[in-house]
Short mmCIF file of C-alpha atoms in Angstrom, two decimals:
data_model
loop_
_atom_site.label_atom_id
_atom_site.label_comp_id
_atom_site.label_asym_id
_atom_site.label_seq_id
_atom_site.Cartn_x
_atom_site.Cartn_y
_atom_site.Cartn_z
CA MET A 1 4.02 163.27 -78.21
CA SER A 2 2.55 159.77 -78.46
CA PHE A 3 -0.89 161.32 -78.72
CA LEU A 4 0.20 163.60 -81.60
CA SER A 5 1.94 160.69 -83.36
CA ASN A 6 -1.17 158.53 -83.16
CA TYR A 7 -3.32 161.43 -84.32
CA PHE A 8 -1.30 162.03 -87.47
CA THR A 9 -0.76 158.31 -88.23
CA GLY A 10 -4.40 157.47 -87.74
CA GLN A 11 -3.62 154.75 -85.19
CA ARG A 12 -6.33 154.13 -82.57
CA VAL A 13 -5.29 154.10 -78.93
CA ALA A 14 -7.08 152.38 -76.09
CA PRO A 15 -8.23 154.72 -73.29
CA PRO A 16 -5.91 154.86 -70.29
CA ARG A 17 -6.55 152.37 -67.53
CA ILE A 18 -8.73 153.61 -64.71
CA PRO A 19 -7.06 152.59 -61.39
CA THR A 20 -10.34 152.02 -59.65
CA ASP A 21 -11.68 149.61 -62.31
CA THR A 22 -11.93 145.94 -61.37
CA ILE A 23 -10.15 143.82 -63.98
CA ILE A 24 -11.40 140.28 -64.77
CA PRO A 25 -10.26 138.03 -67.68
CA LEU A 26 -12.90 136.74 -70.03
CA HIS A 27 -14.00 133.15 -69.74
CA SER A 28 -12.33 130.62 -72.01
CA ARG A 29 -15.47 130.13 -74.14
CA ASP A 30 -16.13 133.80 -74.44
CA ASP A 31 -12.75 134.97 -75.69
CA THR A 32 -12.56 132.99 -78.97
CA HIS A 33 -11.58 134.03 -82.47
CA GLN A 34 -15.17 133.53 -83.62
CA ASN A 35 -16.72 135.59 -80.81
CA ARG A 36 -14.18 138.39 -81.27
CA ASN A 37 -15.30 138.79 -84.84
CA VAL A 38 -19.07 138.56 -84.57
CA SER A 39 -21.30 141.27 -83.23
CA VAL A 40 -25.07 140.82 -82.72
CA GLU A 41 -27.94 143.25 -83.21
CA PHE A 42 -31.14 141.99 -81.47
CA THR A 43 -34.27 143.93 -82.23
CA MET A 44 -37.74 143.47 -80.70
CA CYS A 45 -40.69 145.18 -82.37
CA PHE A 46 -43.63 146.12 -80.03
CA ASP A 47 -47.04 147.20 -81.34
CA ALA A 48 -47.33 149.69 -78.56
CA VAL A 49 -45.59 152.89 -77.39
CA LEU A 50 -43.06 152.15 -74.65
CA ASP A 51 -41.55 154.60 -72.16
CA GLU A 52 -37.84 154.48 -73.08
CA ARG A 53 -36.91 156.18 -69.76
CA LYS A 54 -38.35 153.26 -67.82
CA LEU A 55 -36.61 150.72 -70.02
CA VAL A 56 -33.15 152.24 -69.67
CA ALA A 57 -33.58 153.02 -65.97
CA ALA A 58 -34.52 149.37 -65.24
CA LEU A 59 -31.58 148.02 -67.20
CA TRP A 60 -29.22 150.45 -65.46
CA ARG A 61 -30.52 149.31 -62.00
CA LEU A 62 -30.06 145.63 -63.02
CA LEU A 63 -26.41 146.20 -64.09
CA GLU A 64 -25.65 147.87 -60.75
CA LYS A 65 -26.48 144.65 -58.84
CA PRO A 66 -23.69 142.42 -57.56
CA GLY A 67 -22.34 140.19 -60.30
CA TRP A 68 -24.53 141.78 -62.89
CA ARG A 69 -22.14 144.78 -62.87
CA LYS A 70 -19.92 142.67 -65.09
CA LEU A 71 -22.21 143.21 -68.05
CA GLY A 72 -21.45 146.97 -67.97
CA ALA A 73 -17.72 146.43 -68.17
CA ARG A 74 -15.39 147.90 -70.79
CA LEU A 75 -13.51 145.58 -73.06
CA ARG A 76 -9.71 145.87 -73.14
CA LEU A 77 -6.93 143.77 -74.68
CA ASN A 78 -4.06 142.64 -72.53
CA THR A 79 -1.25 142.97 -75.06
CA SER A 80 1.13 140.89 -72.97
CA ASN A 81 -0.92 137.69 -73.51
CA ASP A 82 -3.36 138.74 -76.27
CA LYS A 83 -6.30 138.05 -74.00
CA LEU A 84 -9.44 140.16 -73.56
CA GLU A 85 -10.28 141.62 -70.15
CA TYR A 86 -13.29 143.17 -68.50
CA HIS A 87 -12.60 146.54 -66.86
CA ILE A 88 -15.56 147.21 -64.49
CA PRO A 89 -16.05 150.69 -63.20
CA ALA A 90 -16.23 151.11 -59.46
CA GLN A 91 -19.30 153.27 -59.99
CA TYR A 92 -21.43 153.88 -63.02
CA SER A 93 -22.19 157.46 -63.93
CA LYS A 94 -23.45 159.58 -66.80
CA GLU A 95 -19.85 159.79 -67.99
CA ARG A 96 -19.39 155.96 -67.68
CA PRO A 97 -22.86 154.36 -67.88
CA PRO A 98 -23.34 150.57 -67.78
CA VAL A 99 -25.17 150.66 -71.14
CA ASN A 100 -24.77 152.82 -74.25
CA PHE A 101 -28.24 154.25 -74.67
CA THR A 102 -29.52 156.12 -77.75
CA HIS A 103 -33.07 157.13 -78.64
CA GLY A 104 -34.66 157.89 -82.00
CA ILE A 105 -38.07 159.61 -82.31
CA PHE A 106 -40.14 159.28 -85.51
CA ASP A 107 -43.16 161.45 -86.09
CA SER A 108 -45.16 158.77 -87.89
CA LYS A 109 -46.75 155.34 -87.46
CA LEU A 110 -44.48 152.44 -88.12
CA LYS A 111 -46.35 151.37 -91.29
CA ASP A 112 -46.05 154.89 -92.73
CA HIS A 113 -42.25 155.07 -92.31
CA PRO A 114 -40.38 154.17 -95.57
CA LEU A 115 -38.02 151.82 -93.61
CA GLY A 116 -40.29 150.80 -90.73
CA CYS A 117 -43.02 149.53 -93.09
CA GLN A 118 -40.53 146.90 -94.39
CA ILE A 119 -40.32 145.16 -91.03
CA PRO A 120 -42.05 141.78 -91.50
CA THR A 121 -45.63 141.43 -90.31
CA ALA A 122 -47.34 138.01 -90.28
CA ASN A 123 -50.71 137.70 -92.01
CA GLU A 124 -52.81 135.78 -89.43
CA ARG A 125 -55.36 134.71 -92.04
CA ASN A 126 -52.74 132.94 -94.15
CA ASP A 127 -52.13 129.32 -93.27
CA SER A 128 -49.08 128.97 -95.55
CA VAL A 129 -45.53 129.88 -94.84
CA GLN A 130 -44.75 133.54 -95.45
CA VAL A 131 -41.31 134.60 -96.62
CA PHE A 132 -39.72 138.03 -96.07
CA GLY A 133 -36.48 139.55 -97.20
CA VAL A 134 -33.92 140.79 -94.73
CA LEU A 135 -32.76 144.28 -95.68
CA GLU A 136 -29.67 146.15 -94.67
CA SER A 137 -31.62 149.42 -94.99
CA GLN A 138 -33.62 148.63 -91.86
CA CYS A 139 -30.54 149.58 -89.86
CA GLY A 140 -31.66 153.18 -90.31
CA VAL A 141 -34.40 152.64 -87.75
CA ILE A 142 -33.27 149.73 -85.54
CA SER A 143 -29.85 151.13 -84.52
CA ALA A 144 -28.13 154.46 -83.99
CA LYS A 145 -25.57 155.71 -86.52
CA GLY A 146 -22.08 155.06 -85.27
CA ASN A 147 -22.98 152.31 -82.84
CA THR A 148 -20.28 149.84 -81.81
CA SER A 149 -20.15 146.95 -84.27
CA VAL A 150 -16.62 145.52 -84.41
CA LEU A 151 -14.11 144.59 -81.69
CA ASP A 152 -12.03 147.75 -82.17
CA ASP A 153 -15.03 149.94 -81.47
CA TRP A 154 -15.08 148.58 -77.93
CA LEU A 155 -11.32 148.37 -77.41
CA PHE A 156 -10.50 151.90 -78.51
CA SER A 157 -13.32 153.66 -76.76
CA ASP A 158 -14.85 153.72 -73.27
CA GLU A 159 -18.15 152.35 -74.45
CA ALA A 160 -19.99 149.73 -72.40
CA GLN A 161 -20.42 146.20 -73.82
CA LEU A 162 -24.21 146.54 -74.16
CA GLY A 163 -25.80 149.02 -76.50
CA LEU A 164 -29.53 149.91 -76.17
CA HIS A 165 -31.31 151.84 -78.94
CA VAL A 166 -34.99 152.61 -78.70
CA ALA A 167 -36.88 153.80 -81.82
CA SER A 168 -40.21 155.44 -80.87
CA PHE A 169 -43.05 155.65 -83.36
CA LYS A 170 -46.57 156.95 -82.80
CA ASP A 171 -47.94 153.42 -82.54
CA ALA A 172 -44.94 151.17 -81.99
CA THR A 173 -41.49 150.83 -80.49
CA LEU A 174 -38.30 149.06 -81.61
CA VAL A 175 -35.95 148.01 -78.89
CA THR A 176 -32.49 146.99 -80.05
CA LEU A 177 -29.65 145.51 -77.97
CA THR A 178 -26.18 145.21 -79.49
CA TRP A 179 -23.14 143.38 -78.13
CA LEU A 180 -19.99 141.54 -79.24
CA HIS A 181 -20.51 137.79 -79.18
CA THR A 182 -17.91 137.53 -76.37
CA LEU A 183 -20.65 138.67 -74.00
CA LEU A 184 -23.39 136.01 -74.25
CA ASP A 185 -25.36 133.47 -76.26
CA ALA A 186 -29.07 132.95 -76.87
CA MET A 187 -29.93 131.48 -73.41
CA GLY A 188 -27.74 134.14 -71.76
CA ARG A 189 -29.89 136.67 -73.70
CA GLN A 190 -33.02 135.03 -72.20
CA THR A 191 -31.61 135.35 -68.72
CA LEU A 192 -30.79 139.01 -69.27
CA LEU A 193 -34.26 139.78 -70.64
CA ARG A 194 -36.02 138.06 -67.73
CA ALA A 195 -33.94 139.83 -65.08
CA TRP A 196 -34.48 143.15 -66.88
CA THR A 197 -38.22 142.61 -66.83
CA ALA A 198 -38.21 141.70 -63.17
CA VAL A 199 -36.52 145.02 -62.26
CA LEU A 200 -38.89 146.87 -64.66
CA GLU A 201 -41.85 145.41 -62.76
CA GLY A 202 -40.32 146.16 -59.37
CA ARG A 203 -39.57 142.48 -58.60
CA ASP A 204 -35.93 142.89 -57.77
CA GLU A 205 -36.08 139.86 -55.43
CA ASP A 206 -36.70 137.68 -58.53
CA VAL A 207 -33.36 138.65 -60.12
CA PRO A 208 -31.26 135.45 -59.87
CA GLU A 209 -27.80 135.33 -58.44
CA PHE A 210 -25.12 135.98 -61.07
CA TRP A 211 -22.85 132.98 -61.62
CA GLY A 212 -19.29 133.21 -62.79
CA TYR A 213 -18.49 136.89 -61.94
CA ASP A 214 -14.75 136.42 -61.27
CA PHE A 215 -14.29 132.73 -62.10
CA ASP A 216 -14.76 130.53 -65.15
CA PRO A 217 -17.38 127.79 -64.31
CA LEU A 218 -16.52 125.95 -67.51
CA MET A 219 -12.80 125.73 -66.91
CA ARG A 220 -13.08 122.06 -66.01
CA LEU A 221 -15.41 121.12 -68.89
CA GLY A 222 -13.71 118.45 -70.96
CA ALA A 223 -10.79 118.12 -68.56
CA SER A 224 -9.07 114.74 -68.19
CA LEU A 225 -10.30 112.56 -65.31
CA ASP A 226 -6.87 112.55 -63.77
CA GLU A 227 -8.21 112.15 -60.25
CA ASP A 228 -9.00 108.51 -61.09
CA ASN A 229 -6.05 108.25 -63.46
CA GLN A 230 -8.57 108.11 -66.30
CA GLY A 231 -8.38 109.78 -69.71
CA ALA A 232 -10.45 108.80 -72.64
CA GLU A 233 -10.04 105.17 -71.55
CA GLY A 234 -11.90 106.02 -68.32
CA MET A 235 -15.16 106.64 -70.04
CA SER A 236 -18.04 104.32 -69.44
CA ALA A 237 -18.62 101.59 -72.01
CA GLY A 238 -21.88 103.29 -73.03
CA THR A 239 -20.20 106.66 -73.62
CA THR A 240 -17.40 105.02 -75.56
CA GLN A 241 -19.91 103.24 -77.81
CA VAL A 242 -21.81 106.53 -78.43
CA GLN A 243 -18.56 108.34 -79.39
CA GLU A 244 -17.42 105.50 -81.63
CA LYS A 245 -20.83 105.32 -83.28
CA ALA A 246 -20.93 109.06 -83.96
CA GLN A 247 -17.41 109.01 -85.35
CA SER A 248 -18.08 105.92 -87.54
CA GLN A 249 -21.22 107.58 -88.85
CA ILE A 250 -19.24 110.60 -89.96
CA TRP A 251 -16.39 108.46 -91.34
CA MET A 252 -18.90 106.58 -93.39
CA VAL A 253 -19.83 109.67 -95.43
CA MET A 254 -16.42 111.44 -95.07
CA SER A 255 -13.97 108.71 -96.10
CA ASN A 256 -12.50 110.99 -98.70
CA PHE A 257 -12.18 113.95 -96.33
CA LYS A 258 -10.18 112.64 -93.42
CA THR A 259 -8.45 116.03 -92.83
CA TRP A 260 -11.80 117.50 -91.98
CA LEU A 261 -12.85 115.00 -89.35
CA PRO A 262 -11.08 116.28 -86.22
CA SER A 263 -12.34 119.88 -86.80
CA LEU A 264 -15.89 118.81 -87.53
CA LEU A 265 -16.03 116.87 -84.31
CA ASP A 266 -15.18 120.10 -82.52
CA PRO A 267 -18.38 122.22 -82.37
CA ARG A 268 -16.50 125.43 -81.66
CA THR A 269 -14.38 125.06 -84.76
CA THR A 270 -17.34 124.09 -86.92
CA LEU A 271 -19.33 127.06 -85.72
CA ALA A 272 -16.43 129.40 -86.37
CA TYR A 273 -16.12 128.04 -89.86
CA LEU A 274 -19.77 128.52 -90.59
CA TYR A 275 -19.83 132.02 -89.11
CA SER A 276 -16.87 133.04 -91.22
CA ARG A 277 -18.55 131.77 -94.35
CA PHE A 278 -22.05 133.26 -93.94
CA PHE A 279 -21.89 136.17 -91.52
CA ARG A 280 -20.31 138.89 -93.69
CA PRO A 281 -21.23 142.51 -94.28
CA THR A 282 -23.22 141.42 -97.43
CA THR A 283 -25.11 138.42 -95.98
CA THR A 284 -28.30 140.34 -95.26
CA GLN A 285 -29.19 140.27 -98.96
CA ASN A 286 -28.82 136.46 -98.78
CA GLY A 287 -31.14 136.11 -95.79
CA ARG A 288 -34.81 135.31 -95.50
CA MET A 289 -37.20 135.39 -92.56
CA LEU A 290 -40.15 132.94 -92.53
CA TYR A 291 -43.31 132.87 -90.58
CA MET A 292 -44.73 129.33 -90.08
CA PRO A 293 -48.35 129.57 -88.81
CA PRO A 294 -49.73 126.94 -86.38
CA ALA A 295 -51.81 125.27 -89.09
CA TYR A 296 -48.79 124.72 -91.35
CA MET A 297 -46.75 123.34 -88.48
CA ALA A 298 -49.51 120.94 -87.70
CA ARG A 299 -49.40 119.62 -91.26
CA LEU A 300 -45.66 119.22 -91.06
CA ARG A 301 -45.99 117.24 -87.81
CA THR A 302 -48.61 115.00 -89.37
CA GLU A 303 -46.36 114.34 -92.35
CA ALA A 304 -43.30 113.68 -90.21
CA MET A 305 -45.01 111.29 -87.79
CA HIS A 306 -46.54 109.42 -90.78
CA ASP A 307 -43.03 109.01 -92.20
CA LEU A 308 -41.96 107.20 -89.02
CA GLU A 309 -44.20 104.31 -89.92
CA SER A 310 -41.70 103.34 -92.61
CA LEU A 311 -38.65 103.69 -90.42
CA ASP A 312 -36.96 100.91 -88.48
CA ALA A 313 -37.92 101.04 -84.78
CA SER A 314 -34.28 101.14 -83.74
CA GLN A 315 -33.94 104.59 -85.45
CA ILE A 316 -36.90 106.13 -83.58
CA THR A 317 -36.78 107.88 -80.26
CA TYR A 318 -39.73 106.92 -77.99
CA ASN A 319 -41.44 108.98 -75.33
CA THR A 320 -41.27 106.85 -72.17
CA SER A 321 -42.24 109.51 -69.66
CA THR A 322 -45.90 108.58 -69.60
CA SER A 323 -47.57 105.56 -68.01
CA SER A 324 -49.10 104.54 -71.38
CA ALA A 325 -47.26 102.59 -74.07
CA PRO A 326 -44.14 104.41 -75.40
CA LYS A 327 -44.89 106.50 -78.49
CA PRO A 328 -42.57 107.78 -81.23
CA PHE A 329 -41.32 111.26 -80.34
CA LEU A 330 -40.18 114.26 -82.42
CA SER A 331 -39.96 117.77 -81.11
CA ASP A 332 -41.13 120.78 -83.13
CA GLY A 333 -37.42 121.68 -83.34
CA ASP A 334 -36.52 118.36 -84.90
CA ILE A 335 -39.23 118.82 -87.51
CA PHE A 336 -38.69 122.38 -88.60
CA SER A 337 -34.88 122.09 -88.55
CA ALA A 338 -35.15 119.05 -90.86
CA TRP A 339 -37.68 120.93 -93.00
CA LEU A 340 -35.60 124.12 -93.30
CA ILE A 341 -32.34 122.32 -94.11
CA ARG A 342 -34.13 120.14 -96.73
CA HIS A 343 -35.12 123.43 -98.45
CA LEU A 344 -31.58 124.81 -98.21
CA VAL A 345 -30.23 121.66 -99.82
CA SER A 346 -32.91 121.76 -102.48
CA SER A 347 -31.99 125.31 -103.45
CA ASP A 348 -28.33 124.36 -104.24
CA THR A 349 -28.26 122.79 -107.70
CA SER A 350 -24.55 122.25 -107.62
CA LEU A 351 -24.90 120.21 -104.45
CA LEU A 352 -27.71 118.09 -105.88
CA ASN A 353 -25.47 117.37 -108.93
CA SER A 354 -22.56 116.32 -106.69
CA PRO A 355 -21.27 112.77 -106.51
CA PRO A 356 -23.70 110.67 -104.34
CA ALA A 357 -21.08 110.16 -101.59
CA ARG A 358 -20.48 113.83 -101.04
CA PRO A 359 -20.98 114.60 -97.30
CA ILE A 360 -23.72 116.70 -95.86
CA ILE A 361 -23.10 117.72 -92.22
CA ILE A 362 -25.80 119.19 -90.02
CA LEU A 363 -24.73 120.75 -86.75
CA ASN A 364 -27.52 121.61 -84.27
CA VAL A 365 -26.32 124.11 -81.70
CA LEU A 366 -26.64 122.68 -78.21
CA GLY A 367 -27.27 124.91 -75.23
CA MET A 368 -25.27 123.18 -72.46
CA ARG A 369 -26.68 124.85 -69.35
CA ASP A 370 -29.15 122.10 -68.50
CA VAL A 371 -26.60 119.33 -69.16
CA LEU A 372 -24.00 121.02 -66.97
CA SER A 373 -26.49 121.59 -64.10
CA THR A 374 -26.45 117.84 -63.37
CA SER A 375 -23.76 115.82 -61.60
CA SER A 376 -22.64 112.17 -61.60
CA SER A 377 -20.09 110.07 -59.86
CA LYS A 378 -17.47 111.52 -62.27
CA TYR A 379 -18.67 115.09 -62.87
CA GLU A 380 -19.71 117.90 -60.62
CA VAL A 381 -22.32 120.51 -61.28
CA LEU A 382 -20.79 123.41 -63.20
CA ILE A 383 -23.82 125.69 -63.52
CA PRO A 384 -26.30 125.30 -60.58
CA LYS A 385 -29.96 125.49 -61.43
CA GLY A 386 -31.53 128.83 -60.64
CA LYS A 387 -28.26 130.76 -61.17
CA ALA A 388 -27.85 133.32 -63.90
CA TYR A 389 -25.02 132.31 -66.29
CA VAL A 390 -24.80 135.17 -68.76
CA ALA A 391 -22.01 134.05 -71.06
CA ASN A 392 -21.37 131.62 -73.94
CA CYS A 393 -22.22 128.01 -73.19
CA THR A 394 -22.91 126.10 -76.42
CA GLY A 395 -21.75 122.86 -78.04
CA GLY A 396 -22.98 121.05 -81.11
CA ILE A 397 -24.86 117.94 -82.12
CA VAL A 398 -23.45 116.48 -85.41
CA SER A 399 -25.61 114.63 -87.91
CA ALA A 400 -23.89 113.22 -90.99
CA PHE A 401 -25.40 112.13 -94.32
CA SER A 402 -24.27 111.61 -97.83
CA VAL A 403 -26.01 113.53 -100.59
CA GLN A 404 -27.62 110.35 -101.82
CA GLN A 405 -28.92 109.54 -98.37
CA PHE A 406 -30.27 112.97 -97.56
CA VAL A 407 -32.15 113.68 -100.79
CA GLY A 408 -33.85 110.26 -100.62
CA MET A 409 -35.00 110.54 -96.98
CA PRO A 410 -38.55 111.62 -96.06
CA LEU A 411 -38.95 114.60 -93.77
CA GLY A 412 -39.71 112.36 -90.73
CA HIS A 413 -36.60 110.22 -91.31
CA VAL A 414 -34.33 113.28 -91.26
CA ALA A 415 -36.09 114.62 -88.15
CA ALA A 416 -35.72 111.18 -86.44
CA ARG A 417 -31.94 111.14 -87.19
CA ILE A 418 -31.59 114.62 -85.66
CA ARG A 419 -33.53 113.55 -82.55
CA LYS A 420 -31.56 110.37 -82.09
CA ASP A 421 -28.21 112.17 -82.50
CA LEU A 422 -29.34 114.68 -79.92
CA VAL A 423 -30.28 112.02 -77.37
CA GLU A 424 -26.99 110.19 -77.85
CA GLN A 425 -24.72 113.29 -77.92
CA ALA A 426 -26.39 115.64 -75.44
CA ASN A 427 -25.97 113.75 -72.14
CA ARG A 428 -23.32 114.82 -69.65
CA GLU A 429 -20.79 112.03 -70.36
CA ALA A 430 -21.05 112.48 -74.16
CA VAL A 431 -20.64 116.25 -73.82
CA GLU A 432 -17.63 115.84 -71.56
CA ALA A 433 -16.10 113.29 -74.00
CA SER A 434 -16.70 115.59 -76.98
CA GLN A 435 -15.23 118.58 -75.22
CA ARG A 436 -12.26 116.49 -74.10
CA ALA A 437 -11.62 115.42 -77.69
CA SER A 438 -11.86 119.09 -78.63
CA ARG A 439 -9.21 120.00 -76.08
CA ASN A 440 -6.88 117.30 -77.30
CA GLY A 441 -7.67 117.28 -81.04
CA GLN A 442 -6.81 119.46 -83.94
CA GLN A 443 -8.34 122.94 -83.91
CA ASN A 444 -7.54 124.13 -87.37
CA LEU A 445 -10.01 123.57 -90.19
CA THR A 446 -8.22 122.75 -93.43
CA PRO A 447 -10.42 123.25 -96.49
CA PRO A 448 -10.36 120.67 -99.30
CA SER A 449 -8.35 121.49 -102.44
CA ASP A 450 -11.66 121.78 -104.32
CA PRO A 451 -14.24 123.60 -102.09
CA GLN A 452 -17.02 122.53 -104.41
CA MET A 453 -16.34 118.88 -103.52
CA GLY A 454 -15.98 119.44 -99.75
CA PRO A 455 -18.69 118.76 -97.18
CA ALA A 456 -21.85 120.83 -97.44
CA ALA A 457 -22.07 122.11 -93.86
CA TYR A 458 -25.30 123.41 -92.28
CA VAL A 459 -25.84 124.77 -88.84
CA PHE A 460 -29.24 125.12 -87.10
CA SER A 461 -29.77 127.11 -83.97
CA ASN A 462 -33.12 126.81 -82.14
CA TRP A 463 -33.90 129.64 -79.72
CA ALA A 464 -37.47 128.58 -79.06
CA LYS A 465 -36.54 127.38 -75.60
CA ALA A 466 -35.39 130.90 -74.84
CA THR A 467 -39.03 132.06 -75.21
CA LEU A 468 -37.91 135.44 -76.49
CA PHE A 469 -41.45 136.36 -77.61
CA ASP A 470 -42.58 136.09 -73.96
CA THR A 471 -40.45 139.12 -73.11
CA ASP A 472 -42.97 141.30 -71.28
CA PHE A 473 -42.40 145.06 -71.17
CA SER A 474 -46.01 145.82 -70.27
CA ALA A 475 -44.82 147.89 -67.29
CA ALA A 476 -43.38 150.37 -69.78
CA VAL A 477 -46.42 150.60 -72.07
CA VAL A 478 -47.85 154.10 -72.55
CA SER A 479 -51.31 154.59 -74.07
CA ASP A 480 -52.07 157.17 -76.75
CA ASP A 481 -53.30 159.74 -74.25
CA GLY A 482 -50.15 159.51 -72.15
CA ASP A 483 -51.65 157.33 -69.40
CA GLU A 484 -49.96 154.07 -68.46
CA GLY A 485 -51.71 150.70 -68.66
CA GLY A 486 -53.76 151.00 -71.83
CA LEU A 487 -54.28 148.38 -74.57
CA THR A 488 -55.08 145.61 -72.07
CA SER A 489 -57.24 143.56 -74.44
CA ARG A 490 -54.49 142.57 -76.92
CA PRO A 491 -52.53 139.38 -76.22
CA THR A 492 -49.43 141.02 -77.63
CA ARG A 493 -49.58 144.02 -75.26
CA GLY A 494 -46.06 144.71 -74.09
CA LYS A 495 -44.70 141.65 -75.94
CA PRO A 496 -42.74 141.64 -79.19
CA VAL A 497 -44.65 140.91 -82.36
CA TYR A 498 -41.50 140.46 -84.42
CA ILE A 499 -37.82 139.82 -83.51
CA SER A 500 -34.85 140.43 -85.75
CA VAL A 501 -31.42 139.02 -85.00
CA ASN A 502 -28.59 140.18 -87.23
CA GLY A 503 -25.01 138.81 -87.00
CA HIS A 504 -22.18 140.89 -88.39
CA ASP A 505 -18.81 139.37 -89.22
CA ARG A 506 -16.18 141.63 -90.77
CA ARG A 507 -13.92 138.81 -91.91
CA VAL A 508 -13.55 138.02 -95.59
CA ASP A 509 -12.89 134.39 -96.34
CA GLY A 510 -12.92 134.14 -100.09
CA TRP A 511 -14.80 130.76 -100.16
CA GLY A 512 -17.19 132.05 -102.79
CA LYS A 513 -20.44 130.23 -103.55
CA SER A 514 -19.71 127.07 -101.60
CA SER A 515 -22.50 124.78 -100.38
CA GLY A 516 -24.12 125.05 -97.02
CA GLY A 517 -26.19 127.46 -95.00
CA ILE A 518 -27.44 128.55 -91.64
CA GLY A 519 -30.95 128.11 -90.23
CA MET A 520 -32.46 129.37 -87.05
CA CYS A 521 -35.67 129.43 -85.13
CA VAL A 522 -36.14 132.80 -83.41
CA GLY A 523 -39.13 131.43 -81.47
CA LYS A 524 -42.90 131.00 -81.16
CA ASP A 525 -44.96 134.19 -81.06
CA ALA A 526 -48.25 134.92 -79.24
CA ARG A 527 -50.23 133.46 -82.15
CA GLY A 528 -48.53 130.14 -81.76
CA GLY A 529 -46.59 130.45 -85.08
CA TYR A 530 -42.84 130.10 -85.47
CA TRP A 531 -40.42 132.69 -86.85
CA LEU A 532 -37.55 131.04 -88.73
CA GLY A 533 -34.55 132.42 -90.52
CA ALA A 534 -32.17 131.20 -93.24
CA ILE A 535 -28.85 132.48 -94.57
CA THR A 536 -27.30 131.22 -97.75
CA PRO A 537 -23.77 131.82 -99.24
CA ALA A 538 -25.05 133.54 -102.36
CA LYS A 539 -28.01 135.68 -103.43
CA GLU A 540 -29.18 133.24 -106.11
CA PHE A 541 -29.31 130.46 -103.47
CA ALA A 542 -31.57 132.63 -101.29
CA GLU A 543 -33.90 133.31 -104.23
CA GLU A 544 -34.09 129.61 -105.08
CA PHE A 545 -34.66 128.75 -101.37
CA GLU A 546 -37.65 131.18 -101.32
CA LYS A 547 -39.13 129.51 -104.42
CA THR A 548 -38.83 125.96 -102.91
CA VAL A 549 -40.45 127.10 -99.62
CA LEU A 550 -43.32 128.79 -101.36
CA SER A 551 -43.90 125.79 -103.58
CA ASP A 552 -44.16 123.40 -100.60
CA PHE A 553 -47.60 121.88 -99.82
#
C-alpha cells in the first residue's frame, strides 16, 4: 500500500536497505549543507580515440580494492539524525556496479559536431589571453541524459556515487566524471585519477593505501587542546599574533560590517555563501574560460616582480631556500589569482562607484593535506604522507582590502599580499586556530540590510598543484586502424588538451546582481599555458570582464 500511495502522490522513496551492505557515516567535512547542494561535472578532452572498455574496467578494478570500495557506495539519508551514510555493497555486480557508466558514440570528428566544435581550443600561435564562453549546450556531448545531478538523484536510486560518461568521436574522446561534492575535492580528484591510471597501466602496486575508510581523520582538527588544559589561550605567542593580525586587518576594512566578521573568518561558511551565490542552474552563461599562454604569463611575472620594487620590504615574502641571498618570491598562483580578481573587480561598475571603505574580501581555497601531514609538540599527523585521502579537506586564506586600497594597488602588491597571507595563515598552528574558531564561532552568515553595500567577496581556487593535465590515459589510446599505441609523436598523446569543470547548485538565493565572483585555475597544460575560469553574478558582468581581459597589455 505504501508503494501505491507514493506512486500516486509522486513522492520518491529510497530503495530498501540491503542487509549485506556495509554502512559508514560520512566524514564531518563531507556532509555539509554546501556539499549536499553542489554536484560536479569534470570533463577531460583527449585528442585521440580511447578504448572506453579499458577505462571503465580499470576504474572498476580500482574501486574493488580495500578502502577504495568506499567510492562505489550508495548515498542514503539516516532520517533519525539527518546525517548522510555510505552503503557499500558486499560485492559489485552488473546490477550494482561501483560506477555508473554510460557511453555515447558520434559518427563525426569533434570539430565537425555542432556541440563538440564549441569546446575551447587554444591557439598556440597567439601570445595573448584567449577568452571562451561556457555553454550549457555542451552538456549534450559531455554527459548522458538523466545523469545524477542533485542529492535526491542519489538518495532515491541505487546509483553509485561516481558517474563515468565517455563520448567517442572519430578523432577525440571526452571523459566525464560526475559526483556530489560530498565525495571529494580537487586534490582528492587528483588522487583518484593517479590511482585509476596506475591500474590502467597494470601498476596495481602503485595504488596508495586508502586513508579514512571507516574513521574520520579530521575529527580532531580544530579541537581544544584540553590535554594540556589549553584552549585559545594555549596557542603560541606567534600564532596568537598571526590570528590577531589577520582579524585586525579584516576589522580595518569591515568596521561597519561587524555581523559578517565571525562568518568570514570561517572558510567553510564563506565558501558555502559564495557557492550559493554563483553556482546556480543559470551560471554557465555568466562563466568564461581563459587560456593564458606561457609568453603572456612571463609578461605578467615581469610586471609583478617590478612592482615589488616599490613595496616595503616587510610586505614581501622572500625565498630563503637557496644558499644565495634571499630574493622576493611570488608563485604563479599568487600572480594570476591577483590578475584575475583585478579584472573581476574592474568589470563591476557599481563596486568601483562604492564608498572607498567598502570591503573587498578575497578567499583563496587552501588544500590542507600537506599541512595536516606534519606534526608538532601539540598536534599529531592527521593525514600521513603517501596515503590516499579521497574526501574534502579544504580551508581558506583570507585577504581583506577596501575598495580604495584595492583599485590603487599595482598587480605585484596584490599578489604580495596574497602570498604573505598564505604564509601566515597556512601553517599548522594557524590552521588549527582558525578551525578552532570555526568550531566555537558563529556559523550563520547574516547579509547586510543593503546587499549593494556589503562586502564584495571573491573566492579563488588553484588546482594547478593537482596537475590534472598530466593525467595519462595513453594505455587506452587506440589508433585509427584499430591498433593500440599509435600517435606516439604528440606530447598530448593520452593526456587531456582541455578540461572543463562545471559546478551545479540547485539553490536559489535571491541575492540578485551583488558584487563578487569566483575564479579558478584548472591547471597548466602540455604547452605550458594556464587554463583559468571566472564566474560572475550577472551576464553583463561576464561581458564586461571579457572586455577588460582582452584590453589588457
